[in-house]
Coordinates of C-alpha atoms and ligand atoms in Angstrom, one line a residue:
X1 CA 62.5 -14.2 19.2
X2 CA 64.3 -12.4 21.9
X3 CA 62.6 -9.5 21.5
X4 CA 59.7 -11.3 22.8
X5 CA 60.9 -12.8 25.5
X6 CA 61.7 -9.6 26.7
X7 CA 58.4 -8.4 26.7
X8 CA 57.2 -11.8 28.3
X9 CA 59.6 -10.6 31.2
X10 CA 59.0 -6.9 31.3
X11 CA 55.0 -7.0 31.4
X12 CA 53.6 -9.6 33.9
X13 CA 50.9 -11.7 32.6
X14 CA 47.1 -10.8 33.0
X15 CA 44.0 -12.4 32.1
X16 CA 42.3 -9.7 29.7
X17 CA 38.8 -10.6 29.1
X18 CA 37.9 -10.8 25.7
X19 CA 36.6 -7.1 24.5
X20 CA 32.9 -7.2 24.3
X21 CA 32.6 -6.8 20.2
X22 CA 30.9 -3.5 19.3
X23 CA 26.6 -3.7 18.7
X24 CA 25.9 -4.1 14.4
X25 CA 25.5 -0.6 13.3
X26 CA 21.7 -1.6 12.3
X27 CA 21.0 -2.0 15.6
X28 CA 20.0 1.3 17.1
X29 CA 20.6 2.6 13.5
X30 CA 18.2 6.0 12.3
X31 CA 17.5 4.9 8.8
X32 CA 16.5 7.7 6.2
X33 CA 13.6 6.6 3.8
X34 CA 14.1 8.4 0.3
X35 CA 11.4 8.1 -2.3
X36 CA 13.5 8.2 -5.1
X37 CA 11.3 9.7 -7.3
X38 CA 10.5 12.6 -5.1
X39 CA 13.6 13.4 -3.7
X40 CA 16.0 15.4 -5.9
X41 CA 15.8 16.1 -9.5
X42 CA 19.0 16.8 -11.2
X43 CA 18.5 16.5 -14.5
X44 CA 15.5 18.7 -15.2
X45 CA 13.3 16.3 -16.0
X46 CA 11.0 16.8 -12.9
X47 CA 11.9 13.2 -11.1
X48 CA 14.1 12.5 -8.8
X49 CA 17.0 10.6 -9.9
X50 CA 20.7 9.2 -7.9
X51 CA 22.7 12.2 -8.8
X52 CA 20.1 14.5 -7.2
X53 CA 20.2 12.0 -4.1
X54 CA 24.1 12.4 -4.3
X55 CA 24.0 16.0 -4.5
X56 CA 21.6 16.1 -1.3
X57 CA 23.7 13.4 0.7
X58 CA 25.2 16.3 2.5
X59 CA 22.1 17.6 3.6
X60 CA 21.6 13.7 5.4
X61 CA 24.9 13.8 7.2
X62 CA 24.1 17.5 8.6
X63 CA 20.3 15.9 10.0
X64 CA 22.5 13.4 11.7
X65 CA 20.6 9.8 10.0
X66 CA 23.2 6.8 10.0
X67 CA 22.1 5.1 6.6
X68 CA 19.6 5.7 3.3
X69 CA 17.0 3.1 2.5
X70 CA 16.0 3.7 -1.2
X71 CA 12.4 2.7 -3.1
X72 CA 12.7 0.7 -5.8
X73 CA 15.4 2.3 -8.5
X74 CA 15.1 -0.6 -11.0
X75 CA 13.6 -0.6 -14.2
X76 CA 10.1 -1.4 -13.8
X77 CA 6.4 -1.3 -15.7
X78 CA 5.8 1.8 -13.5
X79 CA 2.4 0.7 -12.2
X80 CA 3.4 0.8 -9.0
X81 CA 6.0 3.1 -8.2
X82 CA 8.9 1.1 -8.7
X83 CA 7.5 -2.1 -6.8
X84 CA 6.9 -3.9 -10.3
X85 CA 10.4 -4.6 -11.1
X86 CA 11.6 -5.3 -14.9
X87 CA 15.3 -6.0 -14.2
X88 CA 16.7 -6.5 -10.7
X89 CA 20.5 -6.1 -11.5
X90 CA 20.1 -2.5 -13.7
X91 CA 19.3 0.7 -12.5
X92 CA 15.8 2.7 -14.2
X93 CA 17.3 5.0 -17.0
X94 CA 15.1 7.8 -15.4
X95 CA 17.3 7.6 -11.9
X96 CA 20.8 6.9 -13.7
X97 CA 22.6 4.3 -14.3
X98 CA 24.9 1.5 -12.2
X99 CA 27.9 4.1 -12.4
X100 CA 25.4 6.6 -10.1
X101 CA 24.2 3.9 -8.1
X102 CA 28.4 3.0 -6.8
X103 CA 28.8 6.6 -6.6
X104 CA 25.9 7.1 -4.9
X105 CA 27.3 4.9 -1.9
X106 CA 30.9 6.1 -2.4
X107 CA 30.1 9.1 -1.7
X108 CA 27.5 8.1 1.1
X109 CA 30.5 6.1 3.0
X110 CA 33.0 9.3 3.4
X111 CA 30.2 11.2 4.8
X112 CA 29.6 8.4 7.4
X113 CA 26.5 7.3 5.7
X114 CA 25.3 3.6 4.3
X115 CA 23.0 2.8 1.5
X116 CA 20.4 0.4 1.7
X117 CA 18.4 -0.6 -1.3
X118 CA 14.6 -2.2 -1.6
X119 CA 13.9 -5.5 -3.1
X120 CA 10.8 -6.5 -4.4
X121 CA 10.8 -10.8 -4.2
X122 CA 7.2 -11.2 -4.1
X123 CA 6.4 -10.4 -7.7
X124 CA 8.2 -9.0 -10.9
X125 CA 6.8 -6.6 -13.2
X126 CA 4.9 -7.9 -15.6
X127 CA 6.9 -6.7 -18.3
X128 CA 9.5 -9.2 -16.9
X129 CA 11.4 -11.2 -19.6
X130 CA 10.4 -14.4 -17.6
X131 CA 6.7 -13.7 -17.1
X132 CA 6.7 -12.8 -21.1
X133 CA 8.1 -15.9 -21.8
X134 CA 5.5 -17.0 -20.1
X135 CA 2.6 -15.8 -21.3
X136 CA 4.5 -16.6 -24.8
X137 CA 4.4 -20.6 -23.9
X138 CA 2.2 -22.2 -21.2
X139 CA 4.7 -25.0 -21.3
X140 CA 7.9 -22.7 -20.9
X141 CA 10.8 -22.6 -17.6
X142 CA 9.4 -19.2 -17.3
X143 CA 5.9 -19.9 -17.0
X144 CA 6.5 -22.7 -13.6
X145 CA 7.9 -19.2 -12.3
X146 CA 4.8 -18.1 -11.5
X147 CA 1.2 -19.1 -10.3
X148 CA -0.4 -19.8 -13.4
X149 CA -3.7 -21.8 -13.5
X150 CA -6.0 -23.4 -16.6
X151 CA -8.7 -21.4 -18.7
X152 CA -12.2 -22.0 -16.7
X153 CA -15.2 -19.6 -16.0
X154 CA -13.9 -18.7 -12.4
X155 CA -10.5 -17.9 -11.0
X156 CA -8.9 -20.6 -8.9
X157 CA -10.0 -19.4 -5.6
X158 CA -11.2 -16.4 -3.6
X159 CA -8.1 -15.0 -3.0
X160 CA -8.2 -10.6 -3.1
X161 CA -5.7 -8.3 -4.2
X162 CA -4.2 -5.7 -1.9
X163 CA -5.0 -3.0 -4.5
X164 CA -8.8 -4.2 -4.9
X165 CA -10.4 -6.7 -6.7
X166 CA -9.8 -10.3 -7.2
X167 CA -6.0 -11.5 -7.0
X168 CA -6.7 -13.5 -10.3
X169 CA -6.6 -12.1 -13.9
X170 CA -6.3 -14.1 -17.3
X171 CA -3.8 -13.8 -19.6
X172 CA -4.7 -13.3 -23.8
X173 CA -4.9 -16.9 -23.9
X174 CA -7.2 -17.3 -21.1
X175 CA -5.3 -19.1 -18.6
X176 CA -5.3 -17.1 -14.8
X177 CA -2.6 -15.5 -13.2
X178 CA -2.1 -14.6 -9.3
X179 CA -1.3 -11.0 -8.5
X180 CA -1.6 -10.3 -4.6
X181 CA -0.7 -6.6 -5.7
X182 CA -2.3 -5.0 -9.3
X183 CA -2.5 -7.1 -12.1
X184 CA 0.9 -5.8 -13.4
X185 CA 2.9 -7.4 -10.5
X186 CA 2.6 -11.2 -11.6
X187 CA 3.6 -13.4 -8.3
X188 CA 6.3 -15.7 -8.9
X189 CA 6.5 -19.2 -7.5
X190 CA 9.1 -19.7 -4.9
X191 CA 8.5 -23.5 -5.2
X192 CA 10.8 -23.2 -8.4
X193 CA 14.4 -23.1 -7.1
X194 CA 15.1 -20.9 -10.4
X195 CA 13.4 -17.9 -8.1
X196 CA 15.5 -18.2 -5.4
X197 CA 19.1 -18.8 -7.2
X198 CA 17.9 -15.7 -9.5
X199 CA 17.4 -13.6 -5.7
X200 CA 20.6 -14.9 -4.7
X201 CA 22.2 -13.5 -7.8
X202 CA 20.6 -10.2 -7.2
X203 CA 21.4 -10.2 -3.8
X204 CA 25.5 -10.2 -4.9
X205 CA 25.4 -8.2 -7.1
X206 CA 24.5 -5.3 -5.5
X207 CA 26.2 -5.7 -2.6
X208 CA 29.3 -6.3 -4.6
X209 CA 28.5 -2.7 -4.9
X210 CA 29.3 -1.6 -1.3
X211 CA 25.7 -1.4 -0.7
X212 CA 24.9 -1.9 3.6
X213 CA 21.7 -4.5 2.8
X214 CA 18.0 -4.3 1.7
X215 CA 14.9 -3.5 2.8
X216 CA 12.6 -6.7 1.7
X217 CA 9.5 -6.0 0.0
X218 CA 6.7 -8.0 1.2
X219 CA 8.9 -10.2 3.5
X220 CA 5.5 -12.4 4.7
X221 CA 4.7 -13.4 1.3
X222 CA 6.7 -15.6 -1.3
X223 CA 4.9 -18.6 -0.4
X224 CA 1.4 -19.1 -1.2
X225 CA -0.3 -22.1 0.4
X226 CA 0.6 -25.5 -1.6
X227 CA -2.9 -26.5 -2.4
X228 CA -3.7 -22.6 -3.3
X229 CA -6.8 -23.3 -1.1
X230 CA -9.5 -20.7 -0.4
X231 CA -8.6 -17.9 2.4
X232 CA -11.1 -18.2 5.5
X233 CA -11.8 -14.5 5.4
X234 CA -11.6 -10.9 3.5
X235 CA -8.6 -8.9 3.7
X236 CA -9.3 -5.3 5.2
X237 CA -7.1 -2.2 5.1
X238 CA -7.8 -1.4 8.6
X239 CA -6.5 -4.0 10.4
X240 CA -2.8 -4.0 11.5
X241 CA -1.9 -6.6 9.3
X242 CA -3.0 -9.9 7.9
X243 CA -4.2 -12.5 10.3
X244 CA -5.6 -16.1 10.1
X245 CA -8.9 -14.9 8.0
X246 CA -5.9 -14.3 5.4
X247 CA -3.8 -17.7 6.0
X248 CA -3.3 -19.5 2.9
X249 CA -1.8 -16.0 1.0
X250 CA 0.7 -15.2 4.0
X251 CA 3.0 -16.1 6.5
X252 CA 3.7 -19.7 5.5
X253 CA 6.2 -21.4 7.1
X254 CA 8.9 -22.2 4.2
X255 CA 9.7 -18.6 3.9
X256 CA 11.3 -18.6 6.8
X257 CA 13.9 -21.0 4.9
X258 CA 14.6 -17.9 2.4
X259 CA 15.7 -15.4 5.2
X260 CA 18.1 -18.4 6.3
X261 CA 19.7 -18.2 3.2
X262 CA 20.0 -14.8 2.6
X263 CA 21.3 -14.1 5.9
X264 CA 24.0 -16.4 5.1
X265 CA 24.8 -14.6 2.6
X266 CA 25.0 -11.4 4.2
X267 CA 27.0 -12.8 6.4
X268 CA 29.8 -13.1 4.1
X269 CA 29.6 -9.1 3.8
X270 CA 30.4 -7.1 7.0
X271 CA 28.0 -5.0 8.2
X272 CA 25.5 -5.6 6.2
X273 CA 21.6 -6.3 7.2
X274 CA 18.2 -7.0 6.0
X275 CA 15.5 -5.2 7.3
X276 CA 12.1 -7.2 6.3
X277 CA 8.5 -5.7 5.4
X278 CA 6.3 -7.8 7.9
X279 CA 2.8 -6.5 8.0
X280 CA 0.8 -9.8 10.3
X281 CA -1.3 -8.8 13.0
X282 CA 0.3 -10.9 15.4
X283 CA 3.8 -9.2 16.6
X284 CA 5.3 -12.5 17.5
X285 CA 4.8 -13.7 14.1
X286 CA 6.4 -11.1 12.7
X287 CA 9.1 -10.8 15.1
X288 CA 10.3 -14.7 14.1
X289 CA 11.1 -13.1 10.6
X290 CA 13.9 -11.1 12.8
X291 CA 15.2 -14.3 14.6
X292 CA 19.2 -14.9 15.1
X293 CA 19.5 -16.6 11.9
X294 CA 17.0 -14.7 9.7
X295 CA 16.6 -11.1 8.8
X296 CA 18.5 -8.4 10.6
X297 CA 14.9 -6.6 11.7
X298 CA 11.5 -7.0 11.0
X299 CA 9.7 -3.2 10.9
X300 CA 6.9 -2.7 13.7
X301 CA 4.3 -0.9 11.7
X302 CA 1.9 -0.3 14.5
X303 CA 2.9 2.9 15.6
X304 CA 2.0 4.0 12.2
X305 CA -2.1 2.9 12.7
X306 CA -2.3 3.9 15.9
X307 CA -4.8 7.2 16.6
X308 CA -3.5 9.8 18.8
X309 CA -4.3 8.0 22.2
X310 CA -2.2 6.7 25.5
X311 CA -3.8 3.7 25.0
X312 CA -3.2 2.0 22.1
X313 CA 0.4 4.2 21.6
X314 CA 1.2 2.5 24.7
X315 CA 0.6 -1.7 23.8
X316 CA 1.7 -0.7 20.3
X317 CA 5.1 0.1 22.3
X318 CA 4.7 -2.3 24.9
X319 CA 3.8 -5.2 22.8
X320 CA 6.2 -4.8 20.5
X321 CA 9.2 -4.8 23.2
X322 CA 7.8 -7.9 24.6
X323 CA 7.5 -10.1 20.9
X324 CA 11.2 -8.4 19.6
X325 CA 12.7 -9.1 22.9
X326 CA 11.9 -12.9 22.7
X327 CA 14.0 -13.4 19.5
X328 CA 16.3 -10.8 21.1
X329 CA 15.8 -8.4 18.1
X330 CA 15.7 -4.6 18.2
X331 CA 12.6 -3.4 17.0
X332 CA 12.2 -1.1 14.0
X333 CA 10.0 1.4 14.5
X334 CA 8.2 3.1 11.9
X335 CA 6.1 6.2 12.5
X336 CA 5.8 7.1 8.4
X337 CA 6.4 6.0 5.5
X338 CA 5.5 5.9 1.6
X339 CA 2.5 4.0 1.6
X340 CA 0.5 5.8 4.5
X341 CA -1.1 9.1 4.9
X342 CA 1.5 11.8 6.7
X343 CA 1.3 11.7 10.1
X344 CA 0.6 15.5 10.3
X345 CA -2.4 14.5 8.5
X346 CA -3.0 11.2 10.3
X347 CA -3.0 13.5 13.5
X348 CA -5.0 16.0 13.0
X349 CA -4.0 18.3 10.2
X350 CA -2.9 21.9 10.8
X351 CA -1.4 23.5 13.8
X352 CA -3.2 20.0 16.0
X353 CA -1.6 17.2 13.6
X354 CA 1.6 19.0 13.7
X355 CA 2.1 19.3 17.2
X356 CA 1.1 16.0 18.0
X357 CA 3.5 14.7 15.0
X358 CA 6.4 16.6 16.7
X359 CA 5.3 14.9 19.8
X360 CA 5.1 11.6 18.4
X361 CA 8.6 12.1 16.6
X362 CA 10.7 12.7 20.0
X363 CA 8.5 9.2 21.4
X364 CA 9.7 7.3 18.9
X365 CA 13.1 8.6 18.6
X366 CA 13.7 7.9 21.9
X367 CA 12.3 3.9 21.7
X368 CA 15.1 1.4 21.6
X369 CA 15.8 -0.3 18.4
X370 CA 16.2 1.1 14.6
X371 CA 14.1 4.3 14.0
X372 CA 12.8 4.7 9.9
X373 CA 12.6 7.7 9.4
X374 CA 10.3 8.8 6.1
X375 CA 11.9 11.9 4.3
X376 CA 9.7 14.6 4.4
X377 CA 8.6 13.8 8.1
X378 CA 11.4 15.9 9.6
X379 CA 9.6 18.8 7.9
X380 CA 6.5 18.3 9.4
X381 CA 4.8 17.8 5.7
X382 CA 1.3 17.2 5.8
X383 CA -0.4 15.1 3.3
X384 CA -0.4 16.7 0.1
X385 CA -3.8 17.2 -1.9
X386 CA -3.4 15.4 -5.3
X387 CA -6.4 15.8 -7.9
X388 CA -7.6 13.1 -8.8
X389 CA -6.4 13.5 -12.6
X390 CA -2.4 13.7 -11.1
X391 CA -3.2 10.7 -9.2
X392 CA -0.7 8.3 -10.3
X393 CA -1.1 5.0 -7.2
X394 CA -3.3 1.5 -8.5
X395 CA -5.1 1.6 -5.1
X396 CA -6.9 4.9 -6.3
X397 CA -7.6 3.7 -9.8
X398 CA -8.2 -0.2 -8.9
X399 CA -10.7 1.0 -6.0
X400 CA -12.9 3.3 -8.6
X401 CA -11.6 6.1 -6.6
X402 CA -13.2 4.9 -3.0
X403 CA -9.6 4.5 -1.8
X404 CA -8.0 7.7 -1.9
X405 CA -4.6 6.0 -2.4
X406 CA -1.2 7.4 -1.5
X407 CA 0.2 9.9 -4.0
X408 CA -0.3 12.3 -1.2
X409 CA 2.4 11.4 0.9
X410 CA 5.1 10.8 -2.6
X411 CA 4.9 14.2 -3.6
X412 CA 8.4 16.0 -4.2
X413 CA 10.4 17.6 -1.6
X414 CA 10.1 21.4 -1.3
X415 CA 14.3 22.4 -0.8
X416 CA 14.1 26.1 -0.7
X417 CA 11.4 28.9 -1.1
X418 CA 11.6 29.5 -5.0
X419 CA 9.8 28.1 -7.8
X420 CA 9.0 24.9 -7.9
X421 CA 10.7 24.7 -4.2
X422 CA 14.1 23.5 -5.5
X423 CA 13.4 20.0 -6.5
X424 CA 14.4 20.6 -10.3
X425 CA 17.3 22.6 -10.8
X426 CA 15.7 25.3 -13.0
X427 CA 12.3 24.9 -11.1
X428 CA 10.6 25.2 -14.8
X429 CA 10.3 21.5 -14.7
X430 CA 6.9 20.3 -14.1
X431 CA 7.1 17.6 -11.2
X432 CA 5.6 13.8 -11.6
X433 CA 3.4 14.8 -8.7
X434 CA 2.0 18.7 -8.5
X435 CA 3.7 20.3 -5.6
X436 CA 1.1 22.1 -3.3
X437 CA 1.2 26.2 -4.0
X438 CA 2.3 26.9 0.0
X439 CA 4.8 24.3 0.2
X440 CA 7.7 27.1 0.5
X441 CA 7.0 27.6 4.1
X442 CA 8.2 23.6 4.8
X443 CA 11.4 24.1 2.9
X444 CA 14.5 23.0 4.0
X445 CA 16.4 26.0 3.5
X446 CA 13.6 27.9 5.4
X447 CA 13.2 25.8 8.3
X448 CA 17.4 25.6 8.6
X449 CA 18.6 27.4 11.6
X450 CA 14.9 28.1 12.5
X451 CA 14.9 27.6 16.7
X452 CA 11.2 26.2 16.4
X453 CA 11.2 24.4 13.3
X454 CA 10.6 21.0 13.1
X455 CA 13.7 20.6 11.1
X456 CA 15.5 21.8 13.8
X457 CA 13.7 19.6 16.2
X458 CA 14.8 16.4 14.1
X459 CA 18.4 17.6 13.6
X460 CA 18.5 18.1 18.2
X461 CA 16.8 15.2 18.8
X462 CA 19.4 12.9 16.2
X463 CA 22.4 14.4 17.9
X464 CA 20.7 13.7 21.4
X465 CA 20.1 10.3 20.8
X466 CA 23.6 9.9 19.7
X467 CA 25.1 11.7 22.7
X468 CA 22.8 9.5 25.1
X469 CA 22.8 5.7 24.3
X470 CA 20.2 4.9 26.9
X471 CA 17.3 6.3 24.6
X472 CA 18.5 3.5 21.3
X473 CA 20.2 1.0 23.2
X474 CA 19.0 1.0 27.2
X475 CA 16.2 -1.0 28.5
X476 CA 13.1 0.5 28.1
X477 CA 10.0 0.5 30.5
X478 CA 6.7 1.9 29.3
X479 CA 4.4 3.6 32.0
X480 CA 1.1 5.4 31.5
X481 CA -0.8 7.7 33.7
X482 CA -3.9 9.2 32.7
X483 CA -3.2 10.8 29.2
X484 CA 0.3 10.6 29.9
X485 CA 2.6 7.9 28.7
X486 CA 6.3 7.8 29.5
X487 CA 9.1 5.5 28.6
X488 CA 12.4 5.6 30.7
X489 CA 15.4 3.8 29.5
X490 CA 18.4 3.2 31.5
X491 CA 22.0 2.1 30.2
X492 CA 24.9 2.1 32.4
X493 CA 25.0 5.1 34.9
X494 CA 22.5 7.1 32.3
X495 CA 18.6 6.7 32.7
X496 CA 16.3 9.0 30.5
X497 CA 13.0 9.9 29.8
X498 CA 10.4 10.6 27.2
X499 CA 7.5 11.9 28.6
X500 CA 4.4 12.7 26.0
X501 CA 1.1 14.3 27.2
X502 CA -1.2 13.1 24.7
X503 CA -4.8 14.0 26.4
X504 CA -6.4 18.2 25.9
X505 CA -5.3 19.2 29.5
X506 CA -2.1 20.7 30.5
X507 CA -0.3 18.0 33.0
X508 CA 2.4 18.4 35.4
X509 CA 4.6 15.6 35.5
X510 CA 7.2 14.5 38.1
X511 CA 10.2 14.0 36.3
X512 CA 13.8 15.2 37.7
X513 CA 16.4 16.0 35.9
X514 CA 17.5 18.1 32.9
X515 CA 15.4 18.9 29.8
X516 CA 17.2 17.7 27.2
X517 CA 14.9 18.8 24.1
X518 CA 11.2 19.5 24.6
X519 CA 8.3 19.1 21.6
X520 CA 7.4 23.0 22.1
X521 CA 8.7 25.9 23.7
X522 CA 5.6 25.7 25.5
X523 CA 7.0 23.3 27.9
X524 CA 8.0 24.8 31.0
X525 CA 10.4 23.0 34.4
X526 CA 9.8 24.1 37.7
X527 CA 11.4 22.3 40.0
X528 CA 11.1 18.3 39.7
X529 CA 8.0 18.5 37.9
X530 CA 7.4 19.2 34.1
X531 CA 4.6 21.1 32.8
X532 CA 3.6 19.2 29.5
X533 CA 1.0 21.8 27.5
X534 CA -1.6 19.4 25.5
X535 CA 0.4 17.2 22.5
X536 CA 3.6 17.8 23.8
X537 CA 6.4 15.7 24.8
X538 CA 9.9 16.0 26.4
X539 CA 13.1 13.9 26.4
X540 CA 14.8 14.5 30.3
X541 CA 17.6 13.4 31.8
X542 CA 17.8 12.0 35.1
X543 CA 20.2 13.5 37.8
Ligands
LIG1 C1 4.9 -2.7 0.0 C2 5.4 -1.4 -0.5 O1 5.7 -0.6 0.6 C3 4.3 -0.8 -1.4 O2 4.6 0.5 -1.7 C4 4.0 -1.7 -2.5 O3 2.9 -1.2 -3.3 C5 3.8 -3.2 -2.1 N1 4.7 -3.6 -1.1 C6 3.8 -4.1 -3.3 O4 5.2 -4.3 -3.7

């Protein structure tokens, strides 16, 4: 007691405002996408697997990433790699076991790292135990789990499946089934409130585990239109997402209830988030699934549709600023990822595509938000050739072949120039996906150290970003000249700039200020002006 009265005396009384609580982690968070299956292979078996994620965990601290989001590891029917999900609270026997899994994001945590997993609510695996209970008995719990409708000569309604095909198939006994995805991802009904307590379940017990959130599969589906009424129009894989010729499969308002509810609940874990797949044509839609009280982010896919242009690079950008910053959410940006063709590729191919994919990784590194970043990417991998007789993805085989599909972009990662580039420990394994011949030269041990690799250029431009908040956390303002497109973000004292020249022509742009880290070595200052060789970008500071 008298102790502090003395300090009462000795220290005269100020008003201290309230320190301004620290941003969520997730918010300006680079997030490192590893396909499980094509990561690390530890156990010889030529798959990837947790302990050879563990093993490589080191690698991820070194690149400088802040958290892991994992594919599917769950036990699943395998016709879809991983997304048709047999048990959601076990781990697939060819990845490990629930021991890996917590050691997995033990080990992640004293590195610095978090672990987020996927989770698949849309649809189970059709080797479910509820969906074969429900194909067992019409008249079963399991079988109101689902979107089940009687035996008749035509499927319920005109509704197609992502994969190709109608979204209907019949079961042995006759009756249909919905299946937005292939016919082995039955969708369950989310109008039984079984689903959702079973979700909620799931939910606790693997973050129990320590793990940092989820990545949510399909996060615009769940709900199917009430009267499962026809859809005014044809899905097509070139749009950006679904829109209203698509409106009684997605977007319906109830889901928005389920993203309440889990946020609540990871609310009661600290920093922990929920990062939502959202693929709707209309930005502000899909930014509502990252309001306040809903999921943590909602990914912006655009930048990974849009061609090699100012144009559409720029409303991609600009649009997505706009919708995000109405629900005040950061946007996610998303450059690559597992289900579309390598942006190397996507670019150009060869010594074009990868120049323009370095270019296009220091834009969207330096964008506000969360950056996903898809492993592989930061070697400049191109889009693998896969005969057709390796190919293993339902949208090849469900589309007769006239889709290519997207085995080229899962194929293993090359680690070091021997055989079988490292990814099984002997390198006698065969891998699930045939490695291309010349994939040495992408190696990580070979691009390591390597001035001009595009490994390197990842590693600088993480440890940048880090040392220069305005790029993840300032305000950004997107400005295009010409071929040119620039984005300058300020924060406190510090503006920067990313300045991409995305036309044939070399440009000289007025930008003061320091290079920081430039796409090519190609780039040369003189004086206050830049000048930006064709597919090129640079990250400046200002004076
Ligand atoms: C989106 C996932 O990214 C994709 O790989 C999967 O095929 C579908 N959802 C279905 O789960």
């Amino acid at each position: 007691m008298a102790r502090r009265l003395s300090l009462a005396r000795t220290q005269p009384r100020r008003r201290v405002a309230p320190a301004a609580a620290p941003a969520p982690w997730w918010r300006d968070a680079v997030v490192y996408q590893v396909y499980l299956r094509s990561f690390a292979d530890s156990d010889g078996d030529g798959i990837g697997d947790l302990r050879g994620l563990r093993q490589r965990l080191p690698y991820l601290s070194w690149l400088g990433v802040d958290a892991v989001w994992i594919n599917p590891h769950y036990p699943s029917g395998g016709a879809d790699g991983g997304y048709d999900v047999v048990d959601y609270r076990a781990v697939d026997p060819e990845y490990g076991d629930v021991s890996d899994l917590e050691a997995l994001v033990d080990d992640a945590r004293r590195l610095g790292l978090r672990v987020v997993l996927d989770v698949v609510p849309n649809h189970t695996s059709d080797q479910h135990p509820w969906f074969q209970a429900a194909l067992a008995d019409p008249d079963s719990p399991e079988a109101a789990r689902y979107h089940f409708a009687p035996a008749s000569a035509e499927p319920p309604n005109n509704w197609q499946s992502l994969f190709g095909g109608p979204a209907w198939s019949r079961t042995p006994d006759g009756r249909w089934y919905l299946h937005l995805f292939a016919p082995e991802q039955p969708d369950l009904n989310w109008r039984d409130p079984v689903v959702a307590e079973d979700f909620e379940r799931t939910l606790r017990f693997w973050l129990d585990r320590g793990v940092s959130g989820f990545r949510v599969d399909v996060a615009y589906g769940l709900y199917k239109d009430a009267g499962l009424r026809d859809n005014p129009g044809a899905y097509s894989p070139t749009l950006f997402g679904h829109g209203p010729e698509q409106a009684m499969t997605w977007n319906q308002p109830e889901v928005h209830g389920v993203w309440r509810r889990w946020r609540s609940i990871c609310d009661e874990y600290p920093d922990t988030m929920l990062v939502g797949e959202v693929c709707l044509a209309d930005l502000e839609q899909v930014a509502l699934y990252s309001r306040p009280d809903e999921l943590h982010q909602s990914l912006s896919f655009r930048l990974l549709k849009s061609p090699w242009a100012v144009a559409p690079f720029a409303e991609a950008i600009s649009s997505a600023l706009d919708a995000y910053g109405r629900v005040g959410a950061p946007v996610s940006w998303v450059l690559g990822n597992h289900d579309k063709e390598r942006q190397v590729t996507r670019f150009g191919g060869g010594e074009l595509g990868t120049a323009r994919a370095r270019a296009a990784a220091l834009l969207t590194l330096a964008l506000p938000g969360s950056a996903y970043l898809y492993a592989g990417d930061e070697l400049g991998l191109p889009q693998a050739h896969v005969p057709d007789e390796a190919k293993q993805d339902p949208i090849f085989h469900r589309s007769g072949g006239a889709r290519a599909g997207r085995d080229g972009c899962r194929v293993p990662m090359p680690w070091n120039p021997t055989e079988g580039v490292g990814f099984s420990p002997d390198g006698a394994a065969e891998p699930w996906l045939p490695i291309p011949a010349d994939w040495s030269r992408y190696a990580v041990s070979v691009q390591t150290g390597q001035g001009g690799s595009t490994l390197t250029l990842h590693r600088r431009a993480l440890a940048l970003r880090k040392a220069h908040p305005a790029f993840a956390s300032g305000s950004a303002t997107v400005t295009t000249r010409g071929d040119v497109l620039t984005i300058r973000s300020v924060d406190g004292g510090e503006a920067v700039r990313c300045v991409v020249n995305m036309g044939s022509e070399t440009v000289l742009a007025g930008c003061p200020g320091s290079v920081l880290l430039a796409s090519t070595a190609a780039v040369r200052r003189s004086g206050g002006t830049v000048a930006l060789p064709p597919d090129s970008a640079v990250w400046v500071l200002e004076d």
